[in-house]
mmCIF file of C-alpha atoms in Angstrom:
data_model
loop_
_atom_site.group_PDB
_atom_site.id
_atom_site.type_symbol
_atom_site.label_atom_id
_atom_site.label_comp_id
_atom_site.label_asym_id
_atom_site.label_seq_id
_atom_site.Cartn_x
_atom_site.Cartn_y
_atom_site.Cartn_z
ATOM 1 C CA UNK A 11 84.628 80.202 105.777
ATOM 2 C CA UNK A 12 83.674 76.591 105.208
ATOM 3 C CA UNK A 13 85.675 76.404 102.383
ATOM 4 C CA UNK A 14 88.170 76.931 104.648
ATOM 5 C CA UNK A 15 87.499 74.778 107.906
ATOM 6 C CA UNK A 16 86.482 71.817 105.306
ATOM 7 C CA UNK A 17 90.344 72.051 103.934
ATOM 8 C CA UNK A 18 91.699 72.257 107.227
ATOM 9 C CA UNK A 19 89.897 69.002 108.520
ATOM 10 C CA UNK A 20 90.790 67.144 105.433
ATOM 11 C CA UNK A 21 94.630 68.489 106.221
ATOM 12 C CA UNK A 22 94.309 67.268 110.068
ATOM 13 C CA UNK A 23 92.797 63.748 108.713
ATOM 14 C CA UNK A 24 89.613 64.355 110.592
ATOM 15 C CA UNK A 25 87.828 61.667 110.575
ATOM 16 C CA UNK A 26 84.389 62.197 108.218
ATOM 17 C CA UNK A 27 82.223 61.516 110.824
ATOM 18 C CA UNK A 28 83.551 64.222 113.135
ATOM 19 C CA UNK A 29 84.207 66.454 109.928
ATOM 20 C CA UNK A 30 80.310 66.302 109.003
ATOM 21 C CA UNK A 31 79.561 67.194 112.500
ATOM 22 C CA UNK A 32 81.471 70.372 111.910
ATOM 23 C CA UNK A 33 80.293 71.494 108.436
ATOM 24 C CA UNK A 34 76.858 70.522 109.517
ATOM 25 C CA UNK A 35 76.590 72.329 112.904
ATOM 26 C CA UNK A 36 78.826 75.689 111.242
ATOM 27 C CA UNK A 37 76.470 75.498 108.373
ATOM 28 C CA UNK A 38 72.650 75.185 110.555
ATOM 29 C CA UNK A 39 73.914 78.582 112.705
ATOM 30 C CA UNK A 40 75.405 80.745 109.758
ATOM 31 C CA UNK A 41 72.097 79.833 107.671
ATOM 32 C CA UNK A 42 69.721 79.848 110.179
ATOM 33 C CA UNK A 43 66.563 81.494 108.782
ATOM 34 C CA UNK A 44 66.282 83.591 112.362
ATOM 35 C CA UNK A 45 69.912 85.066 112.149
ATOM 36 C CA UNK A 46 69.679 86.172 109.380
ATOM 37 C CA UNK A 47 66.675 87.783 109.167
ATOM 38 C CA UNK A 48 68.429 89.807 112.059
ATOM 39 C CA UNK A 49 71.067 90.757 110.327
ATOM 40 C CA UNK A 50 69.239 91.690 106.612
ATOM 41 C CA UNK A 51 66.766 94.061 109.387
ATOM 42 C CA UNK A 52 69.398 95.168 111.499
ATOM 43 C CA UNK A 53 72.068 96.203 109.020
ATOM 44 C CA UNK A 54 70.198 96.765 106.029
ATOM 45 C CA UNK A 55 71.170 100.377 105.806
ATOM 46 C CA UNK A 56 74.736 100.118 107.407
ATOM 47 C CA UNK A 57 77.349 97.381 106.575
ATOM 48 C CA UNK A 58 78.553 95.310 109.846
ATOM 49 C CA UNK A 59 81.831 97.141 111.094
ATOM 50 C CA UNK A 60 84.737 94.884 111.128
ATOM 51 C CA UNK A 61 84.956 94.085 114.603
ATOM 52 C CA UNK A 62 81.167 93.082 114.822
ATOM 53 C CA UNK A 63 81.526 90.970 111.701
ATOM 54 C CA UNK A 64 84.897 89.129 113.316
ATOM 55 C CA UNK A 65 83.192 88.671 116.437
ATOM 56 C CA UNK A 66 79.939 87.079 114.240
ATOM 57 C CA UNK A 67 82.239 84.916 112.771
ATOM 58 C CA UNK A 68 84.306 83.630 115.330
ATOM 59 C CA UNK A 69 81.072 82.615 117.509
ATOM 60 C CA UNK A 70 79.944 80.494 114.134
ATOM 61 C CA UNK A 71 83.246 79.262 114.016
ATOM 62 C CA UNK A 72 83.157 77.531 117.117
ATOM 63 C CA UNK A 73 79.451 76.624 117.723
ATOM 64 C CA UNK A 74 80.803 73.222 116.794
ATOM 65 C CA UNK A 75 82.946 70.737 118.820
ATOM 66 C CA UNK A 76 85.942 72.509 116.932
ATOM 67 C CA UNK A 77 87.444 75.131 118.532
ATOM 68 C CA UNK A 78 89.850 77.945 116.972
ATOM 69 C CA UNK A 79 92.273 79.171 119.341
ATOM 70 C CA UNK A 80 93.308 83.348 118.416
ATOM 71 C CA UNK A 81 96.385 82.490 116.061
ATOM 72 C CA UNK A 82 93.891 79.926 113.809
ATOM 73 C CA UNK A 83 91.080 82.314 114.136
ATOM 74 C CA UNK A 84 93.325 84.694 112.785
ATOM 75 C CA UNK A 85 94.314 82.924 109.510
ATOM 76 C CA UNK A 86 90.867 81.969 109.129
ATOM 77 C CA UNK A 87 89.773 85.183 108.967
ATOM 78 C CA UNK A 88 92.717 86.248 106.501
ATOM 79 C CA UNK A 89 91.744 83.438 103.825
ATOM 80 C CA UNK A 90 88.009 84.292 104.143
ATOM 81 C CA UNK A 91 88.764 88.179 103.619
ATOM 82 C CA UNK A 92 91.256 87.451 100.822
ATOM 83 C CA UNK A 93 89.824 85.004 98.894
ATOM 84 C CA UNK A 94 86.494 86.323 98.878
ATOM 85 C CA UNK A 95 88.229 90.377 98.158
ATOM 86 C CA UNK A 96 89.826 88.268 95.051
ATOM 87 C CA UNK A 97 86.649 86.888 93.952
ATOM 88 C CA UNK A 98 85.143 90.580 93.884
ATOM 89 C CA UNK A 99 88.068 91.774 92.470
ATOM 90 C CA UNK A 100 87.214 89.222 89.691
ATOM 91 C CA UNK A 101 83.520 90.494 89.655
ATOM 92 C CA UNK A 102 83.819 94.372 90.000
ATOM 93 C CA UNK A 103 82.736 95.452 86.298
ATOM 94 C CA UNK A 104 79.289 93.492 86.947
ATOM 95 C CA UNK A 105 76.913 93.902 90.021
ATOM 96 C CA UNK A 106 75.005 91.054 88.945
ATOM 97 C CA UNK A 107 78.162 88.828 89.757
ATOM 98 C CA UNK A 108 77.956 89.561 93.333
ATOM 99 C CA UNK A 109 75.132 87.338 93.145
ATOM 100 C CA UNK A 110 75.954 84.777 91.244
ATOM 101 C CA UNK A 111 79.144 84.331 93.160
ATOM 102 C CA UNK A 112 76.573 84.478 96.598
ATOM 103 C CA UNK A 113 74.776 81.625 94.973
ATOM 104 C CA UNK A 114 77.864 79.585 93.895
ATOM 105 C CA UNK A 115 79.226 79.725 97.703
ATOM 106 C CA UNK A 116 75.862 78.461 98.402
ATOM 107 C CA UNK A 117 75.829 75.397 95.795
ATOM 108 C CA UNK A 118 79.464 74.687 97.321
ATOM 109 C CA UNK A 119 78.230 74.820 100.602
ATOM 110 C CA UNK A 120 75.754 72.069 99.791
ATOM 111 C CA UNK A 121 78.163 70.084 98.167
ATOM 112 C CA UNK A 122 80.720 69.349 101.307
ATOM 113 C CA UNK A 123 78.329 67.223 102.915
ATOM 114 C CA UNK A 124 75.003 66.990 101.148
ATOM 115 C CA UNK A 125 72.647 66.644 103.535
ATOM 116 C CA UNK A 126 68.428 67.246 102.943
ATOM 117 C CA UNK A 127 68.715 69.989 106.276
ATOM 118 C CA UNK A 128 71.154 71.676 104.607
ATOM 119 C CA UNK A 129 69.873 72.036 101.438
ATOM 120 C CA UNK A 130 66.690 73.015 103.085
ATOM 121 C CA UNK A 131 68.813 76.175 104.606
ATOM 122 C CA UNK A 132 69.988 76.873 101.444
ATOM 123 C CA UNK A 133 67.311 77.071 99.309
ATOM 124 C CA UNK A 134 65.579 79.521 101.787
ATOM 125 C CA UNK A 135 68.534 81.735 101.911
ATOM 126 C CA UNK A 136 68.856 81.827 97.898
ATOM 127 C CA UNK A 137 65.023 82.627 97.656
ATOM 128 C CA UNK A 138 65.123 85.949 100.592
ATOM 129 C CA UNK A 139 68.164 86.852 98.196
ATOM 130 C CA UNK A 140 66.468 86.897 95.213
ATOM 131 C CA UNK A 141 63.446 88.843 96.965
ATOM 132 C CA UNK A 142 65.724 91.096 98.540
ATOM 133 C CA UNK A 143 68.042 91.416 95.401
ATOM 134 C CA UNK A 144 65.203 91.638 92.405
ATOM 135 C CA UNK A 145 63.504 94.676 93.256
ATOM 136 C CA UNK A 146 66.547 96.683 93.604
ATOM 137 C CA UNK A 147 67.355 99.132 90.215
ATOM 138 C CA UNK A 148 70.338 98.295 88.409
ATOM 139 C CA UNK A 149 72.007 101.810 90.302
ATOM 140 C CA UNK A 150 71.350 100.453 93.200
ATOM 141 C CA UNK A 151 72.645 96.939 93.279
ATOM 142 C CA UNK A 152 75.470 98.224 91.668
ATOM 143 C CA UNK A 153 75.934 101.201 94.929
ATOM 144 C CA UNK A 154 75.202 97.016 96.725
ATOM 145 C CA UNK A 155 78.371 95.530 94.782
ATOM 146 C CA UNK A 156 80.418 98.955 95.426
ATOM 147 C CA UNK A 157 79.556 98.736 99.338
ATOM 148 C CA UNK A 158 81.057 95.428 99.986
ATOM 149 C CA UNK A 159 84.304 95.898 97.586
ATOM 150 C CA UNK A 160 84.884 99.179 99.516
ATOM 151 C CA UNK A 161 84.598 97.454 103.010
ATOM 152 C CA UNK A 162 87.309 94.758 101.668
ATOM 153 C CA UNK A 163 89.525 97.396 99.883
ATOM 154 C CA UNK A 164 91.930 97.915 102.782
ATOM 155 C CA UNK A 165 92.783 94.573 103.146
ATOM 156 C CA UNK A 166 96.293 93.236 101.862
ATOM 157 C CA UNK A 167 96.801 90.316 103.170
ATOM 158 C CA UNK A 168 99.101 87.981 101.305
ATOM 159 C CA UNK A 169 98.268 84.516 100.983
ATOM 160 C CA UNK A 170 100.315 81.859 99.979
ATOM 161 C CA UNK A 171 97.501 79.497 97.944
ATOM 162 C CA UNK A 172 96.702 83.156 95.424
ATOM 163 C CA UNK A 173 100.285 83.896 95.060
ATOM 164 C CA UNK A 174 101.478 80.021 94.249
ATOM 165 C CA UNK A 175 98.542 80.614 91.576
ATOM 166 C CA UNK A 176 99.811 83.442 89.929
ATOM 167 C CA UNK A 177 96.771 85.725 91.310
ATOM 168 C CA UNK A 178 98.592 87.435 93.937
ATOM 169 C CA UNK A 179 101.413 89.601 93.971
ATOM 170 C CA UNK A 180 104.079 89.527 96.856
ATOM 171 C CA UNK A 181 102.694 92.722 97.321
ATOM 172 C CA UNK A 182 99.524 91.698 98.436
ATOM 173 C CA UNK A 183 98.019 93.449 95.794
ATOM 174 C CA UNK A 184 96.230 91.038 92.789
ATOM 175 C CA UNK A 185 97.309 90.376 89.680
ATOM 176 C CA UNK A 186 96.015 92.409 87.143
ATOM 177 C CA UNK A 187 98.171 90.157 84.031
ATOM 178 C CA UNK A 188 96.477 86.624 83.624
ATOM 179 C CA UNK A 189 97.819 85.716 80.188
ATOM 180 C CA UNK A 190 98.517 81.956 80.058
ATOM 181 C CA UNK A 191 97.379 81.746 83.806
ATOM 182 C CA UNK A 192 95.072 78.164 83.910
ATOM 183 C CA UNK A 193 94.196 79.325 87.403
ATOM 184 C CA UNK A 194 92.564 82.177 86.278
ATOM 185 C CA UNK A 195 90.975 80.806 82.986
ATOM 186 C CA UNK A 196 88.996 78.241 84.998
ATOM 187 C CA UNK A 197 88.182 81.061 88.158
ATOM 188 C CA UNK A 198 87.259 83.244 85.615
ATOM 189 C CA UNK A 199 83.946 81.457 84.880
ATOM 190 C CA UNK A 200 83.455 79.874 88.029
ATOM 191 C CA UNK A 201 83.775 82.669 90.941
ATOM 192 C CA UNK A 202 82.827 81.366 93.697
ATOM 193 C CA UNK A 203 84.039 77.810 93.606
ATOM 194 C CA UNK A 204 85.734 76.041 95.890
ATOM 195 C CA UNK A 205 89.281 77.159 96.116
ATOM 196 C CA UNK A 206 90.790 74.426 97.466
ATOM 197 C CA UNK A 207 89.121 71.252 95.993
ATOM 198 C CA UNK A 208 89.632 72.356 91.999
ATOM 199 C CA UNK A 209 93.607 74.004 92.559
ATOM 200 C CA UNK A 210 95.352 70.458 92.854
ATOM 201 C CA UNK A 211 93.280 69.155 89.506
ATOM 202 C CA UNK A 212 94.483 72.651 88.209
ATOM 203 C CA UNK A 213 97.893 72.146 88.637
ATOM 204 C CA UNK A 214 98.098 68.550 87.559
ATOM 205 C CA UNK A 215 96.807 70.293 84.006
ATOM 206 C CA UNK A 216 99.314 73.858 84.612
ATOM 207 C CA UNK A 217 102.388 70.981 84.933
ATOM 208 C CA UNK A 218 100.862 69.347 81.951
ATOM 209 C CA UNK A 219 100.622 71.938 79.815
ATOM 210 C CA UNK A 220 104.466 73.090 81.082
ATOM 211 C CA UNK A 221 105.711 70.157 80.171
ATOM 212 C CA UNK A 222 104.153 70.188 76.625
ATOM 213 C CA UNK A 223 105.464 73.729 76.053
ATOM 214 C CA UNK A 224 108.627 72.684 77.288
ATOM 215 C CA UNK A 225 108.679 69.616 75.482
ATOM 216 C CA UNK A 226 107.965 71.810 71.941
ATOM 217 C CA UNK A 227 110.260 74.544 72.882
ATOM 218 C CA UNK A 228 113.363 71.442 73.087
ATOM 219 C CA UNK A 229 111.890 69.995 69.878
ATOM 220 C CA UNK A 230 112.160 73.416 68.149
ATOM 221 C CA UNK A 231 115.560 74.364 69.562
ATOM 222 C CA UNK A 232 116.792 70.480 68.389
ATOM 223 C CA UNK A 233 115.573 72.036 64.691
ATOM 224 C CA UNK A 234 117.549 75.029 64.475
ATOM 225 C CA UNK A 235 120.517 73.446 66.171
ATOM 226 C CA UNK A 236 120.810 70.648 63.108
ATOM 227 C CA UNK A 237 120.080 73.766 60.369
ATOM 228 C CA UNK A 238 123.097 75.610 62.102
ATOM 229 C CA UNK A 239 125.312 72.530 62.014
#
């Protein structure tokens, strides 16, 4: 989610002042030690239904002086579903990646605005994950991992920034052929990573490396065209 709210700012030219106020308010309610030792008590046997976890959401949204009106609240939601049902797509062979992609959103949380506070929050949440996650037998983080994927699975959403990628098909389903894909080469080992602030870098390289193959594919063709003539 702050993924996403950080790129919109940056798209609105927000100014950075008013843009740390944001991330910084979201970030102190969705990590706030008391919340969520409600909802790790409250829902540790049951997953949140949708509509309770949209509702969650939408009040964290706009705890700040930003406010989503239903249409932006909507694509919000979309990109967060998506992107994060891609990332466990990406994981769902390994259980143990559901936590290492927890703990990446985490480290990329505290890299939009690195603030002491926030880092505070975010080592505290990393350490009740690791007590909550540790004592769990392989079966059962694994059940875990299955959960969550399941409660995603019905979602088909297409969005635009997976497809120009190459992840996602027009179908809405993912793509299941990455060969050559520099997208998914670099995603591959860094789930959980900011979407939107490595994809331009990316395709700077993907239109570098096109060109290159291009350029070799003209240089090869000028070849066989002089041992034909």
């Amino acid at each position: 989610m702050l993924y996403v709210i950080d790129q919109r700012l940056k798209a609105q030219a927000i100014p950075l002042d008013k843009s740390a106020q944001v991330l910084r308010e979201i970030t102190e309610v969705l990590l706030d030690p008391k919340f969520l030792h409600y909802i790790s008590t409250a829902y540790q046997h049951n997953l949140l239904t949708v509509q309770q976890t949209r509702i969650l959401l939408t009040d964290i949204a706009c705890c700040s002086l930003m406010r989503l009106d239903v249409n932006s609240m909507d694509k919000l939601w979309d990109l967060m579903i998506m992107i994060f049902k891609w990332q466990m797509y990406l994981t769902n062979k390994s259980s143990q990646a559901l936590m290492d992609l927890t703990f990446r959103h985490l480290d990329g949380i505290g890299r939009l605005i690195p603030e002491m506070k926030k880092q505070i929050l975010i080592d505290n949440v990393k350490k009740s994950l690791i007590e909550m996650w540790e004592p769990l037998c392989e079966d059962d983080q694994t059940i875990v991992h299955r959960r969550v994927y399941k409660w995603l699975k019905p979602y088909t959403t297409k969005i635009s920034i997976l497809i120009r990628m190459g992840l996602q098909k027009s179908d809405g389903e993912f793509e299941s052929s990455f060969q050559n894909n520099v997208f998914y080469n670099y995603y591959i080992h860094n789930i959980g990573e900011n979407i939107y602030s490595k994809t331009a870098n990316l395709q700077a390289l993907k239109e570098q490396i096109d060109q290159s193959e291009n350029d070799s594919i003209s240089a090869s063709l000028a070849v066989k065209s002089h041992e034909i003539d």
